[in-house]
mmCIF file of C-alpha atoms and ligand atoms in Angstrom:
data_model
loop_
_atom_site.group_PDB
_atom_site.id
_atom_site.type_symbol
_atom_site.label_atom_id
_atom_site.label_comp_id
_atom_site.label_asym_id
_atom_site.label_seq_id
_atom_site.Cartn_x
_atom_site.Cartn_y
_atom_site.Cartn_z
ATOM 1 C CA MET A 42 0.000 0.000 0.000
ATOM 2 C CA ALA A 43 1.198 3.484 -0.828
ATOM 3 C CA ARG A 44 2.300 5.451 2.192
ATOM 4 C CA LYS A 45 0.845 8.876 2.416
ATOM 5 C CA ARG A 46 1.360 11.566 4.976
ATOM 6 C CA ASN A 47 -1.792 13.039 6.507
ATOM 7 C CA VAL A 48 -2.493 16.541 5.251
ATOM 8 C CA TRP A 49 -4.946 18.975 6.818
ATOM 9 C CA GLU A 50 -6.687 20.184 3.692
ATOM 10 C CA ILE A 51 -8.371 23.542 3.349
ATOM 11 C CA PRO A 52 -11.314 23.246 0.944
ATOM 12 C CA VAL A 53 -11.590 25.872 -1.800
ATOM 13 C CA GLY A 54 -13.451 28.942 -0.561
ATOM 14 C CA HIS A 55 -13.265 27.781 3.075
ATOM 15 C CA GLU A 56 -12.606 30.524 5.631
ATOM 16 C CA LEU A 57 -9.850 29.557 8.054
ATOM 17 C CA THR A 58 -11.181 28.856 11.531
ATOM 18 C CA GLU A 59 -9.239 28.978 14.777
ATOM 19 C CA MET A 60 -9.080 25.184 14.642
ATOM 20 C CA ASP A 61 -7.627 25.242 11.096
ATOM 21 C CA ARG A 62 -4.958 27.681 12.231
ATOM 22 C CA ARG A 63 -3.965 25.568 15.194
ATOM 23 C CA ILE A 64 -3.805 22.348 13.178
ATOM 24 C CA LEU A 65 -1.812 24.002 10.374
ATOM 25 C CA GLU A 66 0.659 25.290 12.923
ATOM 26 C CA PHE A 67 1.297 21.756 14.216
ATOM 27 C CA GLN A 68 1.486 20.444 10.650
ATOM 28 C CA GLU A 69 4.168 23.011 9.808
ATOM 29 C CA ARG A 70 6.148 21.779 12.793
ATOM 30 C CA GLY A 71 6.113 18.284 11.268
ATOM 31 C CA LYS A 72 3.559 16.808 13.663
ATOM 32 C CA LEU A 73 1.104 14.072 12.669
ATOM 33 C CA VAL A 74 -2.257 15.777 12.189
ATOM 34 C CA PRO A 75 -5.640 14.202 11.473
ATOM 35 C CA THR A 76 -7.281 14.305 8.065
ATOM 36 C CA ARG A 77 -10.537 16.231 7.845
ATOM 37 C CA ASP A 78 -12.614 13.034 7.488
ATOM 38 C CA LEU A 79 -11.628 12.055 11.044
ATOM 39 C CA ILE A 80 -13.533 15.047 12.402
ATOM 40 C CA LYS A 81 -17.103 13.933 13.024
ATOM 41 C CA THR A 82 -20.126 16.175 12.452
ATOM 42 C CA PRO A 83 -22.516 16.810 15.365
ATOM 43 C CA GLU A 84 -24.969 14.389 13.694
ATOM 44 C CA GLN A 85 -22.333 11.663 13.534
ATOM 45 C CA ILE A 86 -21.344 12.252 17.159
ATOM 46 C CA ALA A 87 -25.017 11.949 18.143
ATOM 47 C CA GLY A 88 -25.143 8.618 16.299
ATOM 48 C CA ILE A 89 -21.993 7.306 18.003
ATOM 49 C CA ARG A 90 -23.382 8.481 21.348
ATOM 50 C CA LYS A 91 -26.552 6.476 20.717
ATOM 51 C CA ALA A 92 -24.508 3.375 19.889
ATOM 52 C CA GLY A 93 -22.591 4.050 23.122
ATOM 53 C CA VAL A 94 -25.780 4.040 25.179
ATOM 54 C CA LEU A 95 -26.781 0.588 23.917
ATOM 55 C CA ASN A 96 -23.215 -0.691 24.285
ATOM 56 C CA THR A 97 -23.232 0.428 27.934
ATOM 57 C CA ASP A 98 -26.584 -1.269 28.534
ATOM 58 C CA VAL A 99 -25.180 -4.495 27.091
ATOM 59 C CA LEU A 100 -22.136 -4.353 29.367
ATOM 60 C CA ASP A 101 -24.414 -3.641 32.354
ATOM 61 C CA LYS A 102 -26.380 -6.795 31.497
ATOM 62 C CA VAL A 103 -23.140 -8.762 31.213
ATOM 63 C CA GLN A 104 -22.064 -7.412 34.599
ATOM 64 C CA GLU A 105 -25.278 -8.726 36.178
ATOM 65 C CA MET A 106 -24.741 -12.260 34.901
ATOM 66 C CA ILE A 107 -21.041 -12.746 35.703
ATOM 67 C CA ARG A 108 -20.636 -15.472 38.325
ATOM 68 C CA PRO A 109 -18.779 -18.760 38.768
ATOM 69 C CA GLY A 110 -20.198 -21.608 36.670
ATOM 70 C CA ILE A 111 -21.420 -19.730 33.606
ATOM 71 C CA SER A 112 -19.654 -20.187 30.288
ATOM 72 C CA THR A 113 -18.253 -17.450 28.098
ATOM 73 C CA LEU A 114 -20.712 -18.640 25.453
ATOM 74 C CA ASP A 115 -23.541 -17.736 27.880
ATOM 75 C CA ILE A 116 -22.122 -14.197 27.920
ATOM 76 C CA ASP A 117 -21.919 -14.178 24.135
ATOM 77 C CA LYS A 118 -25.557 -15.290 23.783
ATOM 78 C CA LEU A 119 -26.733 -12.522 26.082
ATOM 79 C CA VAL A 120 -24.726 -9.933 24.138
ATOM 80 C CA TYR A 121 -26.190 -11.130 20.835
ATOM 81 C CA GLU A 122 -29.798 -11.315 22.087
ATOM 82 C CA TYR A 123 -29.798 -8.039 24.000
ATOM 83 C CA THR A 124 -28.049 -6.090 21.249
ATOM 84 C CA THR A 125 -30.245 -7.326 18.414
ATOM 85 C CA GLN A 126 -33.465 -6.996 20.452
ATOM 86 C CA HIS A 127 -32.634 -3.334 21.044
ATOM 87 C CA GLY A 128 -31.940 -2.378 17.460
ATOM 88 C CA GLY A 129 -28.196 -2.909 17.385
ATOM 89 C CA ILE A 130 -25.703 -5.217 15.710
ATOM 90 C CA PRO A 131 -22.731 -6.710 17.584
ATOM 91 C CA ALA A 132 -19.776 -5.488 15.508
ATOM 92 C CA PRO A 133 -17.419 -8.398 16.275
ATOM 93 C CA LEU A 134 -19.754 -10.996 14.704
ATOM 94 C CA ASN A 135 -18.140 -12.059 11.407
ATOM 95 C CA TYR A 136 -15.674 -9.165 11.623
ATOM 96 C CA GLU A 137 -12.641 -10.407 9.672
ATOM 97 C CA GLY A 138 -13.627 -13.967 10.513
ATOM 98 C CA PHE A 139 -14.287 -13.399 14.232
ATOM 99 C CA PRO A 140 -16.953 -16.006 15.080
ATOM 100 C CA ASN A 141 -18.857 -14.373 17.983
ATOM 101 C CA SER A 142 -20.588 -11.229 19.267
ATOM 102 C CA CYS A 143 -18.067 -10.166 21.905
ATOM 103 C CA CYS A 144 -14.583 -10.951 23.160
ATOM 104 C CA THR A 145 -14.155 -12.770 26.472
ATOM 105 C CA SER A 146 -10.564 -12.761 27.690
ATOM 106 C CA ILE A 147 -9.795 -14.660 30.887
ATOM 107 C CA ASN A 148 -6.605 -14.346 33.015
ATOM 108 C CA ASP A 149 -3.590 -14.730 30.669
ATOM 109 C CA VAL A 150 -5.712 -14.021 27.591
ATOM 110 C CA VAL A 151 -4.856 -10.437 26.678
ATOM 111 C CA CYS A 152 -7.687 -9.774 24.216
ATOM 112 C CA HIS A 153 -9.881 -11.252 21.462
ATOM 113 C CA GLY A 154 -10.781 -14.296 23.555
ATOM 114 C CA ILE A 155 -13.451 -16.329 21.767
ATOM 115 C CA PRO A 156 -16.553 -17.310 23.760
ATOM 116 C CA ARG A 157 -16.893 -21.087 24.200
ATOM 117 C CA ALA A 158 -19.370 -23.443 25.842
ATOM 118 C CA ASP A 159 -16.531 -25.249 27.634
ATOM 119 C CA ASP A 160 -14.921 -22.079 28.973
ATOM 120 C CA ILE A 161 -16.461 -21.965 32.467
ATOM 121 C CA LEU A 162 -15.857 -19.013 34.799
ATOM 122 C CA GLU A 163 -14.222 -19.952 38.060
ATOM 123 C CA GLU A 164 -14.037 -18.081 41.344
ATOM 124 C CA GLY A 165 -11.017 -15.776 41.278
ATOM 125 C CA ASP A 166 -10.749 -15.568 37.484
ATOM 126 C CA ILE A 167 -10.387 -12.111 36.024
ATOM 127 C CA ILE A 168 -12.216 -11.619 32.739
ATOM 128 C CA ASN A 169 -12.438 -8.807 30.228
ATOM 129 C CA VAL A 170 -15.634 -8.593 28.206
ATOM 130 C CA ASP A 171 -15.260 -6.354 25.165
ATOM 131 C CA CYS A 172 -18.404 -5.272 23.310
ATOM 132 C CA THR A 173 -18.780 -3.114 20.226
ATOM 133 C CA THR A 174 -22.252 -2.099 19.095
ATOM 134 C CA ILE A 175 -23.448 -0.748 15.758
ATOM 135 C CA VAL A 176 -26.597 1.400 15.782
ATOM 136 C CA ASP A 177 -27.750 3.055 12.536
ATOM 137 C CA GLY A 178 -24.290 2.418 11.118
ATOM 138 C CA TYR A 179 -22.406 4.073 14.008
ATOM 139 C CA PHE A 180 -19.925 2.177 16.226
ATOM 140 C CA ALA A 181 -19.159 2.390 19.940
ATOM 141 C CA ASP A 182 -16.573 0.152 21.618
ATOM 142 C CA ALA A 183 -15.945 -0.506 25.327
ATOM 143 C CA SER A 184 -14.767 -3.221 27.672
ATOM 144 C CA ARG A 185 -14.711 -3.922 31.391
ATOM 145 C CA MET A 186 -12.927 -6.255 33.775
ATOM 146 C CA PHE A 187 -14.819 -8.505 36.141
ATOM 147 C CA VAL A 188 -13.488 -10.463 39.101
ATOM 148 C CA VAL A 189 -15.453 -13.701 39.123
ATOM 149 C CA GLY A 190 -17.037 -14.259 42.525
ATOM 150 C CA GLY A 191 -15.810 -10.835 43.641
ATOM 151 C CA LYS A 192 -12.432 -11.933 45.033
ATOM 152 C CA THR A 193 -9.094 -12.862 43.508
ATOM 153 C CA GLN A 194 -5.413 -12.961 44.509
ATOM 154 C CA PRO A 195 -4.266 -9.528 45.752
ATOM 155 C CA ARG A 196 -1.709 -9.153 42.956
ATOM 156 C CA TRP A 197 -4.356 -9.907 40.330
ATOM 157 C CA GLN A 198 -6.760 -7.416 41.942
ATOM 158 C CA LYS A 199 -3.960 -4.859 41.871
ATOM 159 C CA LEU A 200 -3.519 -5.520 38.139
ATOM 160 C CA VAL A 201 -7.228 -4.927 37.500
ATOM 161 C CA ASP A 202 -7.053 -1.687 39.518
ATOM 162 C CA VAL A 203 -3.883 -0.401 37.867
ATOM 163 C CA ALA A 204 -5.327 -1.099 34.396
ATOM 164 C CA TRP A 205 -8.357 1.006 35.376
ATOM 165 C CA GLU A 206 -6.105 3.785 36.690
ATOM 166 C CA CYS A 207 -4.197 3.698 33.393
ATOM 167 C CA LEU A 208 -7.421 4.345 31.468
ATOM 168 C CA LYS A 209 -8.298 7.229 33.800
ATOM 169 C CA ILE A 210 -4.795 8.696 33.412
ATOM 170 C CA GLY A 211 -5.127 8.556 29.631
ATOM 171 C CA GLU A 212 -8.444 10.356 29.991
ATOM 172 C CA GLU A 213 -6.912 13.039 32.220
ATOM 173 C CA VAL A 214 -4.208 13.792 29.661
ATOM 174 C CA CYS A 215 -7.068 14.383 27.223
ATOM 175 C CA ALA A 216 -8.717 16.938 29.538
ATOM 176 C CA LYS A 217 -7.943 19.483 26.804
ATOM 177 C CA PRO A 218 -7.738 19.233 23.009
ATOM 178 C CA TYR A 219 -4.537 19.561 20.933
ATOM 179 C CA VAL A 220 -2.683 16.900 22.903
ATOM 180 C CA PHE A 221 -0.891 14.019 21.189
ATOM 181 C CA VAL A 222 -1.576 10.314 21.364
ATOM 182 C CA GLY A 223 2.024 9.950 22.593
ATOM 183 C CA ASP A 224 1.230 12.211 25.552
ATOM 184 C CA LEU A 225 -1.415 9.848 26.864
ATOM 185 C CA GLY A 226 0.618 6.747 25.989
ATOM 186 C CA ASN A 227 3.579 8.150 27.877
ATOM 187 C CA ALA A 228 1.514 8.852 30.989
ATOM 188 C CA ILE A 229 -0.145 5.430 30.922
ATOM 189 C CA ALA A 230 3.145 3.556 30.572
ATOM 190 C CA LYS A 231 4.702 5.575 33.415
ATOM 191 C CA HIS A 232 1.876 4.561 35.729
ATOM 192 C CA ALA A 233 2.104 0.892 34.747
ATOM 193 C CA HIS A 234 5.874 0.845 35.208
ATOM 194 C CA LYS A 235 5.652 2.613 38.559
ATOM 195 C CA ASN A 236 3.536 -0.363 39.650
ATOM 196 C CA HIS A 237 6.035 -2.858 38.203
ATOM 197 C CA MET A 238 3.651 -3.847 35.449
ATOM 198 C CA SER A 239 4.061 -3.654 31.664
ATOM 199 C CA VAL A 240 2.116 -2.281 28.703
ATOM 200 C CA VAL A 241 1.222 -4.427 25.708
ATOM 201 C CA ARG A 242 2.820 -2.906 22.608
ATOM 202 C CA ASP A 243 1.395 -5.021 19.777
ATOM 203 C CA LEU A 244 -2.218 -3.853 20.143
ATOM 204 C CA CYS A 245 -3.605 -0.378 20.570
ATOM 205 C CA GLY A 246 -6.684 1.832 20.812
ATOM 206 C CA HIS A 247 -8.074 3.341 17.647
ATOM 207 C CA GLY A 248 -10.328 5.842 15.996
ATOM 208 C CA VAL A 249 -13.901 4.541 15.988
ATOM 209 C CA GLY A 250 -17.353 5.698 14.949
ATOM 210 C CA LEU A 251 -18.058 5.360 11.244
ATOM 211 C CA GLU A 252 -16.078 2.124 11.173
ATOM 212 C CA PHE A 253 -14.879 -0.359 13.789
ATOM 213 C CA HIS A 254 -11.232 0.636 13.476
ATOM 214 C CA GLU A 255 -10.205 3.996 12.061
ATOM 215 C CA GLN A 256 -7.175 6.256 12.312
ATOM 216 C CA PRO A 257 -5.451 7.092 14.593
ATOM 217 C CA ASP A 258 -3.658 4.229 16.321
ATOM 218 C CA VAL A 259 -3.807 4.982 20.033
ATOM 219 C CA GLU A 260 -0.705 3.384 21.518
ATOM 220 C CA HIS A 261 -0.535 3.116 25.291
ATOM 221 C CA PHE A 262 3.200 3.871 25.471
ATOM 222 C CA GLY A 263 5.522 6.251 23.692
ATOM 223 C CA HIS A 264 6.993 9.717 23.733
ATOM 224 C CA LYS A 265 5.231 12.995 24.386
ATOM 225 C CA GLY A 266 4.549 14.992 21.244
ATOM 226 C CA THR A 267 4.492 11.921 18.996
ATOM 227 C CA GLY A 268 1.519 10.156 17.437
ATOM 228 C CA MET A 269 -1.507 11.985 16.142
ATOM 229 C CA LEU A 270 -2.763 15.339 17.342
ATOM 230 C CA LEU A 271 -6.208 14.964 18.969
ATOM 231 C CA VAL A 272 -8.561 17.768 17.989
ATOM 232 C CA PRO A 273 -12.241 18.515 18.659
ATOM 233 C CA GLY A 274 -14.616 16.212 16.780
ATOM 234 C CA MET A 275 -12.339 13.166 16.790
ATOM 235 C CA THR A 276 -13.776 9.951 18.250
ATOM 236 C CA PHE A 277 -11.433 7.223 19.463
ATOM 237 C CA THR A 278 -10.868 4.577 22.095
ATOM 238 C CA ILE A 279 -8.343 4.324 24.889
ATOM 239 C CA GLU A 280 -7.926 0.685 25.940
ATOM 240 C CA PRO A 281 -4.668 -0.058 27.736
ATOM 241 C CA MET A 282 -3.729 -3.724 28.057
ATOM 242 C CA ILE A 283 -1.597 -4.063 31.180
ATOM 243 C CA ASN A 284 0.398 -7.194 32.003
ATOM 244 C CA LEU A 285 1.477 -8.356 35.443
ATOM 245 C CA GLY A 286 4.587 -9.915 33.938
ATOM 246 C CA HIS A 287 6.417 -8.798 30.816
ATOM 247 C CA TRP A 288 4.781 -7.115 27.828
ATOM 248 C CA GLN A 289 5.367 -9.772 25.198
ATOM 249 C CA VAL A 290 2.263 -11.422 23.770
ATOM 250 C CA CYS A 291 1.611 -14.057 21.132
ATOM 251 C CA VAL A 292 -1.217 -15.790 19.313
ATOM 252 C CA ASP A 293 -2.612 -18.706 21.340
ATOM 253 C CA ASP A 294 -1.358 -21.961 19.773
ATOM 254 C CA ASP A 295 -4.590 -23.741 20.701
ATOM 255 C CA ASP A 296 -6.768 -21.287 18.812
ATOM 256 C CA PRO A 297 -7.422 -22.298 15.207
ATOM 257 C CA THR A 298 -8.767 -18.847 14.229
ATOM 258 C CA GLY A 299 -5.571 -17.009 15.111
ATOM 259 C CA TRP A 300 -7.542 -14.321 16.963
ATOM 260 C CA VAL A 301 -6.766 -15.129 20.586
ATOM 261 C CA ILE A 302 -3.852 -13.168 22.061
ATOM 262 C CA VAL A 303 -2.169 -14.460 25.231
ATOM 263 C CA THR A 304 0.761 -13.341 27.379
ATOM 264 C CA GLU A 305 4.000 -15.124 26.584
ATOM 265 C CA ASP A 306 4.823 -15.678 30.258
ATOM 266 C CA TYR A 307 1.359 -17.006 31.288
ATOM 267 C CA GLU A 308 0.926 -14.106 33.739
ATOM 268 C CA PRO A 309 -2.465 -12.351 33.685
ATOM 269 C CA SER A 310 -3.402 -9.263 31.667
ATOM 270 C CA ALA A 311 -6.120 -6.679 32.309
ATOM 271 C CA GLN A 312 -7.825 -4.076 30.125
ATOM 272 C CA TRP A 313 -10.539 -1.444 30.307
ATOM 273 C CA GLU A 314 -11.830 0.475 27.297
ATOM 274 C CA HIS A 315 -14.028 3.449 26.546
ATOM 275 C CA THR A 316 -15.016 5.351 23.398
ATOM 276 C CA TYR A 317 -14.409 9.109 23.651
ATOM 277 C CA VAL A 318 -15.158 12.244 21.695
ATOM 278 C CA MET A 319 -12.642 15.076 21.894
ATOM 279 C CA THR A 320 -14.331 18.451 22.451
ATOM 280 C CA GLU A 321 -13.092 22.017 22.951
ATOM 281 C CA ASN A 322 -13.082 21.147 26.680
ATOM 282 C CA GLY A 323 -11.355 17.794 26.487
ATOM 283 C CA VAL A 324 -12.681 14.267 26.097
ATOM 284 C CA GLU A 325 -16.152 13.099 26.928
ATOM 285 C CA VAL A 326 -16.892 9.402 27.479
ATOM 286 C CA LEU A 327 -19.514 8.048 25.072
ATOM 287 C CA THR A 328 -19.739 4.595 26.634
ATOM 288 C CA HIS A 329 -21.053 5.195 30.131
HETATM 289 N N1 MF3 B 433 -13.241 -4.597 20.484
HETATM 290 C C1 MF3 B 433 -11.874 -4.827 20.111
HETATM 291 C C2 MF3 B 433 -11.203 -3.479 20.199
HETATM 292 O O1 MF3 B 433 -11.243 -2.899 21.234
HETATM 293 C C3 MF3 B 433 -11.739 -5.403 18.752
HETATM 294 C C4 MF3 B 433 -12.244 -6.765 18.672
HETATM 295 S S1 MF3 B 433 -12.163 -7.306 17.068
HETATM 296 C C5 MF3 B 433 -13.038 -8.729 17.169
HETATM 297 O O2 MF3 B 433 -10.697 -2.923 19.274
HETATM 298 F F1 MF3 B 433 -13.271 -9.115 15.978
HETATM 299 F F2 MF3 B 433 -12.330 -9.588 17.878
HETATM 300 F F3 MF3 B 433 -14.158 -8.494 17.802
HETATM 301 CO CO1 CO B 434 -13.112 -3.157 22.211
HETATM 302 CO CO1 CO B 435 -11.344 -0.935 20.668
#
């Protein structure tokens, strides 16, 4: 594929706004700026917000059913039924060959775990359920961690908590527009490392809204001032995957689809995700 640098285009006859001026200034300094198509209209943001409301309802329903003894396929069935009965489509279903309606990632599964009838939740497991909902063509994407039975080993609980704090720290960096993806990645990685945990590098957050995965890549590590500039109207996820051991991950050998990502060292991994819209006053969560 041809590589092309993003250019902030000024349509013919278009009067420069304050936002144009600011973006052009960053572009002149060699920074990665968004393309105009990444800026959603108020109508599009309303659509993504609506998808976010249903996605949150689905995750609330999942939360109610999590307990020892259920299978991850039970979770998947609920996600499919609830989503479709309320006018939505589960985006994962048949997405690039993904066979189910949500991802269920237990313990050392980092992400993209596939729901199965023989995958039974046990007391003390930690599980991420990741749901993406399409409503009227708009996408919203979020995931939560659950501690099965409410209690797990202290170090695993700490992992779940630190992963949550990492998401909140990413959000705080985005408390104003015109920050860079690298700014939030840098802050997230610092927090993980301070807690002697690591950040998965092979998977990242992403633009979302009109499609499942759009520009930009939202890496959860990196240097300040690198990565894409985040400007009002952009919609994207933050979804740090934090490992208790080292950051290396691989495709699960036992998974014929090639989707399931596990930690190399068998230590657990935790992740929380929200969909956000950047505004003049910083990010707003669209999935709670
Ligand atoms: N929801 C995941 C994300 O946060 C993507 C899952 S792709 C799927 O980006 F096909 F596995 F569902
Ligand atoms: Co997701
Ligand atoms: Co996502």
